[in-house]
Amino acid sequence: MKQTSDQLHVLLLNEQTVAAAAEEGEAMYALLRELFPFPRSITGAGLRATVRRLGEVVPLEVTEVPSGTQVFDWTVPDEWSLDEAFIENEHGQRVVDLRDSNLHVVGYSMPVDITLSLAELRPHLHTLPEHPDWVPYRTSYYTRTWGFCLSDRILKVLPDMRYRAVIRSRLGRGSLTLAEHLHRGASDEEVLVFAHDCHPSLANDNLSGLAVAVHLAAWLYQRPTRYSYRFVFAPATIGSITWLAMNEARLARIRHGLVLSVLGSEGSFHYKVSRDGNRTIDRAAWHVLRTEFADARRLDFLPWGYDERQFCSPGIDLPVGRLTRTPNGEFPEYHTSADNPAFVSPAALGEAWLACLKIFEALECDVSYINLSPKGEPQLGRRGLYRSTGGYQDVPERQLALLWVLNQSDGGSSLLDIAERAGLPFAVIARAATDLERVGLLRRAPAHLTEKRS
Amino acid sequence: MKQTSDQLHVLLLNEQTVAAAAEEGEAMYALLRELFPFPRSITGAGLRATVRRLGEVVPLEVTEVPSGTQVFDWTVPDEWSLDEAFIENEHGQRVVDLRDSNLHVVGYSMPVDITLSLAELRPHLHTLPEHPDWVPYRTSYYTRTWGFCLSDRILKVLPDMRYRAVIRSRLGRGSLTLAEHLHRGASDEEVLVFAHDCHPSLANDNLSGLAVAVHLAAWLYQRPTRYSYRFVFAPATIGSITWLAMNEARLARIRHGLVLSVLGSEGSFHYKVSRDGNRTIDRAAWHVLRTEFADARRLDFLPWGYDERQFCSPGIDLPVGRLTRTPNGEFPEYHTSADNPAFVSPAALGEAWLACLKIFEALECDVSYINLSPKGEPQLGRRGLYRSTGGYQDVPERQLALLWVLNQSDGGSSLLDIAERAGLPFAVIARAATDLERVGLLRRAPAHLTEKRS
Amino acid sequence: MKQTSDQLHVLLLNEQTVAAAAEEGEAMYALLRELFPFPRSITGAGLRATVRRLGEVVPLEVTEVPSGTQVFDWTVPDEWSLDEAFIENEHGQRVVDLRDSNLHVVGYSMPVDITLSLAELRPHLHTLPEHPDWVPYRTSYYTRTWGFCLSDRILKVLPDMRYRAVIRSRLGRGSLTLAEHLHRGASDEEVLVFAHDCHPSLANDNLSGLAVAVHLAAWLYQRPTRYSYRFVFAPATIGSITWLAMNEARLARIRHGLVLSVLGSEGSFHYKVSRDGNRTIDRAAWHVLRTEFADARRLDFLPWGYDERQFCSPGIDLPVGRLTRTPNGEFPEYHTSADNPAFVSPAALGEAWLACLKIFEALECDVSYINLSPKGEPQLGRRGLYRSTGGYQDVPERQLALLWVLNQSDGGSSLLDIAERAGLPFAVIARAATDLERVGLLRRAPAHLTEKRS
């Protein structure tokens, strides 16, 4: 389907969108608080309930992939259920109880009901001595064991007596839950947005990513776009691998992608590039962040992190980057009970939502133009695009943007190329191009000139 | 016409040339003082008188382009004349008078003779509140209006009374004046030197550029060179556009180009690269400046500034850079009455003249050689090019230059390539090549190896 | 001959090798002390005795090249012998005597027996006023003269009387001595190791290089390797030129090369790249040094220094870099009597020997693999290569190395490419590849994918 310039301008963000970010932030934060207590894991009821709640924001297509399904080098695991878990002292007092926090039980713990000395119990207890009040988050999906997580301060005061450890869990045939929402644009080419949804009772990692992703989908809903946008919610690692395996034949449609996570805390934005490091998504995301958001940082690719590891594996190799604030493992609250709703804020979520829309805008509007008056500068003054009195020291940013677009629009440079070279925000360059096209100084370049490898 | 090595050496600067810079500086400064009061604009008598005076230094070919001539997207404007202009208070006292400074009248002001209240007059008055004693320079070439420029200190003390504003100007059919001087070298390929000549009573911008350019032309006069050198004097923007439109068929001859402006103040040299950023002129100019002049800076291309904007427009795209000292807009005196002869100095002008000659030298002598003894180092000692006692810690610069030229002269590297890699002044490398050619260790590479894209 | 992966692993350094460095350092230092007093020059008995002693460590093939042989642009000089040299004052006291130090006589001095005033003698005396207690090292191989080197403190107290200067030297037909040791590997492709052996009584320059080179040869002796290793010992400049001229037809076998010198002092390692600057030896050496040795520095190519000047001349242009500690000319003891055994240490020699072996290891093991499970990450946990509990903040270096090797092993990236991108020590990456190959996740890439230009 042929794209017209008019369609592009639909997406260009306006002041209303910027103003909406605050309101969206509040709504995302409310959703995050609501989802926080759900007992999520890589399979099971808590995951399914989470997906159901997200489906109230935008329609979701849910796929249940049966346990035992082979997905590339992996097998979809049995489904895990957990009804109750606690450690009781000799006096029948519960010193650790699942009812206080989902984090207290090591994910995928085997069922157990055993009475042990403290020394015998000790290898099954996980704490964080360097943060004595926090409870760590631990899992053991593929090695059959059991364990509890608790604060080091509690552990330190446990008297040397016998304890009863009870985990009433079940592991059996079931399924892994995938969910996605497709926003159809003018083209079948897709922008993939992925957020992992398996972590229990951790706010920044990754209820923040879920909230931002589903609210982006809601904002795009019924708005015309150039690209189609596919939002995927799945458990980390096994979930993205399962989704890739189930959708391998359709991956070629993905032209750009973003993994969203840890977007609710106060740190500045960190964009981690794709495996290639210089795909259009890498350039667009980094340009938007560095020109419009303070202290943004660009991270080199590393085969460690979130699900970008799978999208960027050599046999998949999609142009997928990752947007976070202070990344996983670099803030002390990561994977602990301190990553709770108090650690994230509506403002941070709203700003992340806006940053993503600005990145989408750069993708949507990254086309090439031809300067129709390329010999010397055209006379902008008689077209109302230049101030009438000359001699001033400075040049306004909008006027400089007009000159950059004219100078570089020889068909070989797209608006993103120009914005990068000019060091000006993409939106300023795109607006200049719109103005110049309106007065007849630019026309869209033929597609074969603009269609570069994304 | 085939170039021989002997011809090249003619241009190599010697100590006499370096010594001449001081004397040339004095001569340029005298010329600048003489031209300062001329009432220049983009057309008219002051411009013509300026060209006449430059023509006394070197022969100039003058072209008058009639008003109304279509030049690319522009039209040559009507010619503007100004006989008298003043503002008189109720007592008949002139509070602003053109006779005091050409800057007092906004360029291309319409004729007016009107009596107004101060409040009504105010929109037609331009001042610089941040520099209360300076008069700004303002123009309005293409929007019909009128105005006066004055010091903010004067404006602040004007009593609230009625004022008579008089501008006796005429705008009518006439012509725009272009002037050029061609120095013929061994080859038809040209080095273009451009300086704008439209600014009235501003010393650094751009009487300094005019003085340096015309004195470079005078120095080259009747000296043999490899390239031809074309010096063009024209008004800013409309002048360079007009010249380009009139000479479009001959532009392919231009292999290298420099726009010269603001060269008389004390700041260090700033070289702004061409649109491509890596043409030979960019490399030669920057190498000369960084290795031989303190604190030189290289500026990225920007479609804002002086006439390089036109030479570097996408439909022209010539390899033209710009040499200035502290550039336009970055010194407070820019486009004010403080840019007067006291702001520039003979020494600064002389040094700029020498810098240009050194850049020309690099262009003239940038050829490739073949090492005729490429296996191991040749024995320089028995050829008198190496000190006879060994064991010292250091290596003299001239000896290192010999080794660099030998090591890199495989036909693929020109002397400029070698000077850049060695980080040594071009002249030191060129002299080493001359010495090695003399003793038979080098010969000139065939032209097809040296003729790279400039 | 086809290389198997098993053969490669033979060379992978183990902890025993690392531990051996200290012992090797002591042995090298003992050898250096033994060789220190030998009266070396670019020809003659001292050079021959040095080669004989090195031949006791590993078998050497010795070639005598007759005086007068044309070698490229040079001629093998006459052989120089020196029996006695001294300066005697009027009282018959020897104020300078060769028996105290080989450095006292300018290398290749002509015979002389003359009595002169101090003023007449002065032009033949070399001192170092900035280091009054040190004796400089000076030579005059190709200009017939004579001279003495002495400490400035001695010179300053010489009374103004007549002195007898005696040098009993002979210059006549003879030969220049070359020596080499070839270690045969699986392939005929060679790694060249060169150390100059002409400097008399200078410890760091270059007995340190000789000691390290010959002990590397001894370590490789009878060990299987992929490459063949050719160790060449020859005088500086004329020696390497002579060796190149005699072996020109065989140079194509050299795939990588290192010049070794000044490796015994305390400064950090300095690797000077080859003429090209980006050959495999340049990348391997620099990667090993920067990831495993503190404060290592990478030096750009410069046609000045040691025998890399000849190997990197344009008609030879071999991929040969140079490994030193603080380089020639940058430590004050260079080419003076202060460069004696007290200036070098067993520890520094041992570390240099180990650094070279690690560079060899990177060359030997730099092959490409194919990830056999490239879609998503393979499940390392069930193969025992991943910790079983998840959720931790950090990732161990060895696990990260596994992920890097998997991510980048698409055939186009060799282990050195991967180590560079990961910023991890080469050995860590190579070990990860070995582990992954063992569990069947990698196989060696076909040779045509791995054989890139070295």
Coordinates of C-alpha atoms in Angstrom, one line a residue, chain A:
Chain A
M1 CA 0.0 0.0 0.0
K2 CA 1.4 3.3 -1.0
Q3 CA 2.2 5.8 1.7
T4 CA 1.3 9.4 1.1
S5 CA 2.9 12.3 2.9
D6 CA -0.4 13.4 4.4
Q7 CA -0.7 10.1 6.2
L8 CA 2.7 10.7 7.8
H9 CA 1.8 13.9 9.3
V10 CA -1.0 12.3 11.3
L11 CA 1.4 10.8 13.7
L12 CA 3.6 13.9 14.2
L13 CA 3.2 14.6 17.9
N14 CA 1.5 17.7 18.9
E15 CA 1.4 19.6 22.1
Q16 CA -1.7 17.7 23.2
T17 CA 0.2 14.5 23.1
V18 CA 3.0 15.9 25.2
A19 CA 0.5 17.2 27.7
A20 CA -1.2 13.8 27.8
A21 CA 2.0 12.2 29.1
A22 CA 1.2 13.3 32.7
E23 CA -2.3 11.8 32.7
E24 CA -1.1 8.6 31.0
G25 CA 1.6 8.4 33.7
E26 CA -1.1 8.3 36.4
A27 CA -3.1 5.7 34.6
M28 CA 0.0 3.5 34.1
Y29 CA 0.9 3.8 37.7
A30 CA -2.6 2.8 38.8
L31 CA -2.4 -0.3 36.6
L32 CA 1.0 -1.1 38.0
R33 CA -0.2 -1.0 41.6
E34 CA -3.1 -3.2 40.6
L35 CA -0.9 -5.8 39.0
F36 CA 1.8 -5.7 41.7
P37 CA 0.4 -8.5 44.0
F38 CA -0.4 -11.0 41.2
P39 CA 1.6 -14.2 41.7
R40 CA 3.3 -14.2 38.3
S41 CA 5.8 -16.8 37.0
I42 CA 6.8 -18.1 33.6
T43 CA 3.6 -20.1 33.5
G44 CA 0.4 -20.4 35.6
A45 CA -2.5 -18.6 37.0
G46 CA -0.8 -15.3 38.0
L47 CA 0.6 -14.9 34.5
R48 CA -2.9 -15.6 33.0
A49 CA -4.5 -13.1 35.3
T50 CA -2.0 -10.5 34.3
V51 CA -2.7 -11.0 30.6
R52 CA -6.4 -10.8 31.3
R53 CA -6.0 -7.5 33.0
L54 CA -3.9 -6.1 30.2
G55 CA -6.6 -7.3 27.8
E56 CA -8.9 -4.8 29.4
V57 CA -6.7 -2.0 28.1
V58 CA -6.4 -3.2 24.5
P59 CA -7.7 -6.4 22.8
L60 CA -5.1 -9.2 23.2
E61 CA -4.8 -12.4 21.2
V62 CA -3.8 -15.0 23.7
T63 CA -2.0 -18.3 22.8
E64 CA -1.5 -21.1 25.2
V65 CA 1.5 -23.3 24.3
P66 CA 1.3 -26.7 25.8
S67 CA 4.0 -28.0 28.2
G68 CA 6.5 -30.2 26.3
T69 CA 6.3 -28.3 23.1
Q70 CA 9.8 -28.1 21.5
V71 CA 10.8 -24.5 20.9
F72 CA 14.2 -24.3 19.2
D73 CA 16.7 -25.7 21.7
W74 CA 14.2 -25.5 24.6
T75 CA 11.1 -27.3 25.7
V76 CA 8.1 -25.5 27.2
P77 CA 8.2 -26.4 30.8
D78 CA 5.5 -27.9 33.0
E79 CA 3.1 -25.4 34.5
W80 CA 3.8 -24.4 38.1
S81 CA 1.1 -23.7 40.7
L82 CA 1.7 -22.5 44.3
D83 CA -1.0 -22.6 46.9
E84 CA 0.7 -22.0 50.2
A85 CA 4.3 -21.7 51.5
F86 CA 5.8 -20.9 54.9
I87 CA 8.5 -21.7 57.4
E88 CA 7.2 -22.4 60.9
N89 CA 9.3 -22.5 64.1
E90 CA 9.0 -25.0 66.9
H91 CA 6.3 -22.9 68.4
G92 CA 4.2 -23.0 65.3
Q93 CA 4.9 -19.3 64.5
R94 CA 5.3 -18.6 60.7
V95 CA 8.7 -16.8 60.4
V96 CA 8.4 -16.6 56.5
D97 CA 5.0 -16.7 54.8
L98 CA 4.1 -16.5 51.1
R99 CA 1.1 -14.5 52.1
D100 CA 3.4 -11.6 52.9
S101 CA 5.2 -11.5 49.5
N102 CA 5.4 -13.6 46.4
L103 CA 9.1 -13.2 46.5
H104 CA 9.4 -15.4 49.6
V105 CA 9.4 -18.6 47.5
V106 CA 12.1 -19.5 45.0
G107 CA 10.2 -19.6 41.6
Y108 CA 9.4 -23.2 40.5
S109 CA 10.1 -24.6 44.0
M110 CA 9.3 -28.3 44.3
P111 CA 6.6 -29.3 46.9
V112 CA 8.1 -29.9 50.3
D113 CA 6.9 -30.5 53.9
I114 CA 9.9 -31.2 56.1
T115 CA 11.2 -30.4 59.5
L116 CA 14.9 -29.5 59.8
S117 CA 17.4 -27.9 62.0
L118 CA 18.4 -24.3 61.1
A119 CA 21.7 -25.6 59.8
E120 CA 20.0 -28.1 57.5
L121 CA 17.5 -25.5 56.4
R122 CA 20.2 -22.8 55.7
P123 CA 21.2 -23.9 52.2
H124 CA 17.6 -23.4 51.1
L125 CA 17.4 -19.8 52.4
H126 CA 18.4 -16.8 50.2
T127 CA 19.1 -13.4 51.7
L128 CA 21.0 -10.2 50.7
P129 CA 23.5 -9.5 53.5
E130 CA 24.4 -6.1 51.9
H131 CA 20.8 -5.0 52.1
P132 CA 19.6 -6.6 55.3
D133 CA 16.0 -5.4 55.1
W134 CA 15.3 -6.5 51.5
V135 CA 14.0 -9.9 50.2
P136 CA 15.8 -11.1 47.1
Y137 CA 14.0 -12.6 44.0
R138 CA 15.3 -16.0 43.0
T139 CA 14.1 -18.7 40.6
S140 CA 15.1 -22.3 39.7
Y141 CA 13.1 -23.1 36.6
Y142 CA 15.0 -26.0 35.2
T143 CA 16.8 -27.5 38.3
R144 CA 14.4 -29.3 40.7
T145 CA 15.0 -27.8 44.1
W146 CA 13.1 -25.6 46.6
G147 CA 13.9 -22.6 48.6
F148 CA 12.8 -19.5 50.4
C149 CA 13.9 -15.8 50.1
L150 CA 13.9 -13.6 53.2
S151 CA 15.5 -10.5 54.6
D152 CA 18.9 -11.0 56.1
R153 CA 17.8 -9.3 59.3
I154 CA 15.1 -12.0 59.9
L155 CA 17.6 -14.8 59.2
K156 CA 20.1 -13.3 61.6
V157 CA 17.7 -13.5 64.6
L158 CA 16.3 -17.0 63.9
P159 CA 17.0 -19.0 67.0
D160 CA 18.8 -22.3 66.6
M161 CA 15.8 -24.7 66.7
R162 CA 14.0 -26.9 64.3
Y163 CA 11.8 -25.5 61.6
R164 CA 9.1 -26.8 59.4
A165 CA 9.3 -25.8 55.8
V166 CA 6.1 -26.2 53.7
I167 CA 5.7 -25.5 50.0
R168 CA 2.4 -26.6 48.6
S169 CA 3.2 -26.4 44.9
R170 CA 2.4 -28.5 41.8
L171 CA 4.3 -29.0 38.6
G172 CA 2.4 -30.6 35.8
R173 CA 1.2 -30.5 32.2
G174 CA -0.2 -27.2 31.4
S175 CA 0.8 -24.4 29.1
L176 CA 2.8 -21.2 28.7
T177 CA 0.7 -18.1 28.0
L178 CA 1.6 -15.7 25.2
A179 CA -0.3 -12.5 24.5
E180 CA -0.1 -10.0 21.7
H181 CA -1.9 -7.0 20.2
L182 CA -1.5 -6.0 16.5
H183 CA -2.1 -2.4 15.5
R184 CA -2.5 -2.4 11.7
G185 CA -0.9 0.4 9.8
A186 CA -0.7 1.3 6.1
S187 CA 2.1 -1.2 5.6
D188 CA 2.4 -4.8 6.6
E189 CA 5.9 -4.0 7.9
E190 CA 6.0 -4.2 11.6
V191 CA 7.4 -2.4 14.6
L192 CA 7.7 -5.0 17.4
V193 CA 7.3 -4.0 21.0
F194 CA 8.2 -6.6 23.6
A195 CA 7.8 -6.6 27.4
H196 CA 8.3 -9.6 29.7
D197 CA 5.5 -10.4 32.0
C198 CA 6.7 -13.2 34.3
H199 CA 8.2 -11.4 37.2
P200 CA 6.1 -11.4 40.4
S201 CA 5.8 -8.4 42.7
L202 CA 8.6 -6.4 41.1
A203 CA 7.4 -3.0 40.1
N204 CA 10.1 -1.6 37.9
D205 CA 11.0 -5.0 36.5
N206 CA 8.8 -5.3 34.7
L207 CA 5.3 -3.9 35.5
S208 CA 6.7 -0.6 34.3
G209 CA 7.4 -2.1 30.9
L210 CA 4.0 -3.8 30.7
A211 CA 2.2 -0.6 31.6
V212 CA 4.1 1.5 29.1
A213 CA 3.7 -1.0 26.3
V214 CA 0.0 -1.5 26.8
H215 CA -0.6 2.2 27.0
L216 CA 1.3 2.8 23.8
A217 CA -0.9 0.2 22.2
A218 CA -4.0 2.1 23.5
W219 CA -2.8 5.4 22.2
L220 CA -2.1 4.0 18.7
Y221 CA -5.5 2.3 18.8
Q222 CA -7.5 3.4 15.7
R223 CA -5.0 6.0 14.8
P224 CA -3.6 5.7 11.3
T225 CA 0.1 4.8 11.1
R226 CA 2.6 3.9 8.4
Y227 CA 3.9 0.8 10.1
S228 CA 1.9 -1.9 11.8
Y229 CA 2.8 -2.3 15.5
R230 CA 2.9 -5.6 17.2
F231 CA 2.9 -5.6 21.0
V232 CA 4.0 -9.0 22.6
F233 CA 3.7 -9.9 26.3
A234 CA 5.5 -13.1 27.2
P235 CA 7.7 -14.5 30.0
A236 CA 11.4 -13.7 29.8
T237 CA 13.7 -16.0 27.9
I238 CA 11.5 -19.1 27.5
G239 CA 8.6 -16.8 26.5
S240 CA 10.4 -14.8 23.8
I241 CA 12.0 -18.1 22.6
T242 CA 8.6 -19.7 22.4
W243 CA 7.1 -16.7 20.6
L244 CA 9.9 -16.7 18.1
A245 CA 9.6 -20.4 17.5
M246 CA 5.8 -20.1 16.9
N247 CA 6.2 -17.1 14.6
E248 CA 9.4 -17.8 12.8
A249 CA 7.8 -17.6 9.3
R250 CA 6.5 -14.1 10.0
L251 CA 9.6 -12.6 11.5
A252 CA 10.7 -11.1 8.2
R253 CA 7.9 -8.5 8.5
I254 CA 9.7 -6.9 11.6
R255 CA 11.5 -3.8 10.4
H256 CA 12.2 -2.3 13.8
G257 CA 11.8 -3.5 17.4
L258 CA 12.1 -2.4 21.0
V259 CA 12.3 -4.4 24.2
L260 CA 10.8 -2.3 27.0
S261 CA 11.7 -2.8 30.7
V262 CA 12.6 -0.9 33.9
L263 CA 11.1 2.3 32.8
G264 CA 9.4 3.5 36.0
S265 CA 12.4 4.6 38.2
E266 CA 14.1 7.9 38.2
G267 CA 17.3 7.2 36.2
S268 CA 17.9 8.6 32.8
F269 CA 17.1 6.7 29.6
H270 CA 19.5 4.0 28.4
Y271 CA 19.2 2.7 24.9
K272 CA 21.0 -0.6 24.2
V273 CA 21.6 -1.1 20.5
S274 CA 20.8 -4.2 18.4
R275 CA 23.4 -6.8 17.6
D276 CA 24.3 -4.8 14.5
G277 CA 24.4 -1.6 16.4
N278 CA 23.5 0.7 13.5
R279 CA 20.0 -0.3 12.3
T280 CA 17.4 2.4 11.9
I281 CA 15.8 1.6 15.3
D282 CA 19.2 2.1 16.9
R283 CA 19.7 5.5 15.1
A284 CA 16.2 6.7 15.6
A285 CA 16.0 5.8 19.3
W286 CA 19.4 7.2 20.2
H287 CA 18.8 10.4 18.2
V288 CA 15.5 11.1 19.9
L289 CA 16.9 10.3 23.3
R290 CA 20.1 12.3 23.0
T291 CA 18.5 15.4 21.5
E292 CA 15.4 15.5 23.7
F293 CA 16.0 13.7 27.0
A294 CA 18.7 14.8 29.5
D295 CA 21.6 12.5 30.3
A296 CA 20.5 9.7 28.0
R297 CA 23.0 7.0 27.4
R298 CA 23.7 4.7 24.5
L299 CA 24.8 1.2 25.5
D300 CA 26.7 -1.2 23.2
F301 CA 25.2 -4.5 22.4
L302 CA 25.9 -7.2 25.0
P303 CA 24.5 -10.8 24.8
W304 CA 23.3 -10.4 28.4
G305 CA 20.2 -8.5 29.6
Y306 CA 16.5 -9.1 28.7
D307 CA 14.8 -10.7 25.8
E308 CA 16.9 -8.7 23.2
R309 CA 19.3 -11.6 23.8
Q310 CA 16.9 -13.8 21.9
F311 CA 15.8 -11.3 19.2
C312 CA 19.5 -10.6 18.6
S313 CA 20.7 -14.3 18.6
P314 CA 22.6 -15.0 15.3
G315 CA 19.9 -17.2 13.8
I316 CA 17.2 -14.6 14.4
D317 CA 19.2 -11.3 14.2
L318 CA 16.3 -8.8 14.2
P319 CA 16.8 -5.1 14.4
V320 CA 15.6 -4.9 18.0
G321 CA 17.1 -2.6 20.6
R322 CA 16.1 -2.2 24.3
L323 CA 14.9 0.9 26.1
T324 CA 15.3 1.1 29.9
R325 CA 16.1 3.7 32.5
T326 CA 19.0 2.7 34.7
P327 CA 19.4 -0.8 33.4
N328 CA 19.0 -4.2 35.1
G329 CA 21.7 -5.0 37.5
E330 CA 22.9 -1.4 37.9
F331 CA 20.4 -0.3 40.6
P332 CA 20.6 -2.0 44.0
E333 CA 16.8 -2.5 44.2
Y334 CA 16.9 -4.8 41.1
H335 CA 15.4 -8.2 41.8
T336 CA 14.6 -7.4 45.4
S337 CA 11.5 -6.4 47.5
A338 CA 12.7 -2.8 47.3
D339 CA 11.6 -2.8 43.6
N340 CA 8.0 -2.0 44.7
P341 CA 5.5 0.7 43.7
A342 CA 7.2 3.2 45.9
F343 CA 10.3 2.8 43.7
V344 CA 8.5 4.0 40.5
S345 CA 6.6 7.1 39.7
P346 CA 3.8 8.3 37.4
A347 CA 6.1 11.0 36.0
A348 CA 8.8 8.5 35.0
L349 CA 6.3 6.2 33.4
G350 CA 4.7 9.1 31.5
E351 CA 8.0 10.3 30.2
A352 CA 8.9 6.8 29.1
W353 CA 5.6 6.6 27.2
L354 CA 6.4 9.9 25.5
A355 CA 9.9 8.9 24.6
C356 CA 8.6 5.8 22.9
L357 CA 6.1 7.8 20.9
K358 CA 8.8 10.2 19.8
I359 CA 10.9 7.2 18.6
F360 CA 7.8 5.8 16.8
E361 CA 7.4 9.3 15.2
A362 CA 11.0 9.2 13.9
L363 CA 10.4 5.7 12.4
E364 CA 7.1 6.8 10.9
C365 CA 8.4 10.0 9.3
D366 CA 11.9 8.9 8.3
V367 CA 11.5 9.4 4.5
S368 CA 13.7 11.1 1.9
Y369 CA 12.9 14.3 0.0
I370 CA 14.3 15.9 -3.1
N371 CA 15.2 19.6 -3.1
L372 CA 13.4 21.1 -6.1
S373 CA 15.6 24.2 -6.1
P374 CA 19.0 22.8 -5.4
K375 CA 21.2 25.4 -7.0
G376 CA 22.1 27.9 -4.3
E377 CA 19.6 28.4 -1.5
P378 CA 16.1 29.1 -2.6
Q379 CA 14.7 32.5 -1.6
L380 CA 12.9 31.5 1.6
G381 CA 12.0 35.1 2.4
R382 CA 9.4 35.5 -0.3
R383 CA 7.8 32.3 0.8
G384 CA 7.4 33.6 4.3
L385 CA 9.9 31.1 5.8
Y386 CA 12.7 33.6 6.6
R387 CA 12.8 36.7 8.8
S388 CA 12.7 39.8 6.7
T389 CA 15.4 41.9 8.5
G390 CA 19.0 40.6 8.1
G391 CA 22.2 41.1 10.0
Y392 CA 21.5 39.3 13.3
Q393 CA 24.2 37.2 15.0
D394 CA 22.2 34.1 15.6
V395 CA 20.0 31.9 13.5
P396 CA 16.7 30.5 14.9
E397 CA 16.6 26.7 15.2
R398 CA 13.6 26.4 12.9
Q399 CA 15.3 28.4 10.2
L400 CA 18.5 26.3 10.6
A401 CA 16.4 23.2 10.2
L402 CA 15.0 24.5 6.9
L403 CA 18.5 25.1 5.6
W404 CA 19.7 21.7 6.7
V405 CA 16.7 19.9 5.0
L406 CA 17.3 21.9 1.8
N407 CA 21.0 21.3 1.9
Q408 CA 20.8 17.5 2.4
S409 CA 17.7 16.6 0.4
D410 CA 19.4 15.1 -2.6
G411 CA 17.5 11.9 -2.3
G412 CA 20.3 10.0 -0.6
S413 CA 19.6 11.4 2.9
S414 CA 16.5 10.7 4.9
L415 CA 15.1 13.0 7.5
L416 CA 16.7 10.9 10.2
D417 CA 20.1 11.2 8.4
I418 CA 19.6 14.9 8.3
A419 CA 18.5 15.2 11.9
E420 CA 21.6 13.2 13.0
R421 CA 23.9 15.4 10.9
A422 CA 22.3 18.6 12.1
G423 CA 22.1 17.5 15.7
L424 CA 18.6 18.9 15.9
P425 CA 15.5 17.1 17.3
F426 CA 13.9 14.9 14.7
A427 CA 10.6 16.6 15.1
V428 CA 12.1 20.0 14.3
I429 CA 13.6 18.6 11.1
A430 CA 10.4 16.8 10.1
R431 CA 8.4 20.0 10.7
A432 CA 10.8 21.9 8.4
A433 CA 10.4 19.3 5.7
T434 CA 6.6 19.6 6.0
D435 CA 6.9 23.4 5.6
L436 CA 9.2 23.1 2.6
E437 CA 7.0 20.6 0.9
R438 CA 4.0 22.8 1.4
V439 CA 5.6 25.7 -0.4
G440 CA 6.8 23.4 -3.2
L441 CA 10.5 23.4 -2.5
L442 CA 10.6 19.6 -1.7
R443 CA 9.0 16.5 -3.1
R444 CA 9.1 13.0 -1.7
A445 CA 12.0 10.9 -3.2
P446 CA 11.1 7.8 -5.1
A447 CA 10.8 4.8 -2.9
H448 CA 13.9 3.0 -4.3
L449 CA 16.0 5.9 -3.0
T450 CA 14.5 5.8 0.5
E451 CA 14.3 2.1 1.0
K452 CA 17.6 1.4 2.6
R453 CA 18.2 -1.5 4.9
S454 CA 16.5 -0.7 8.1

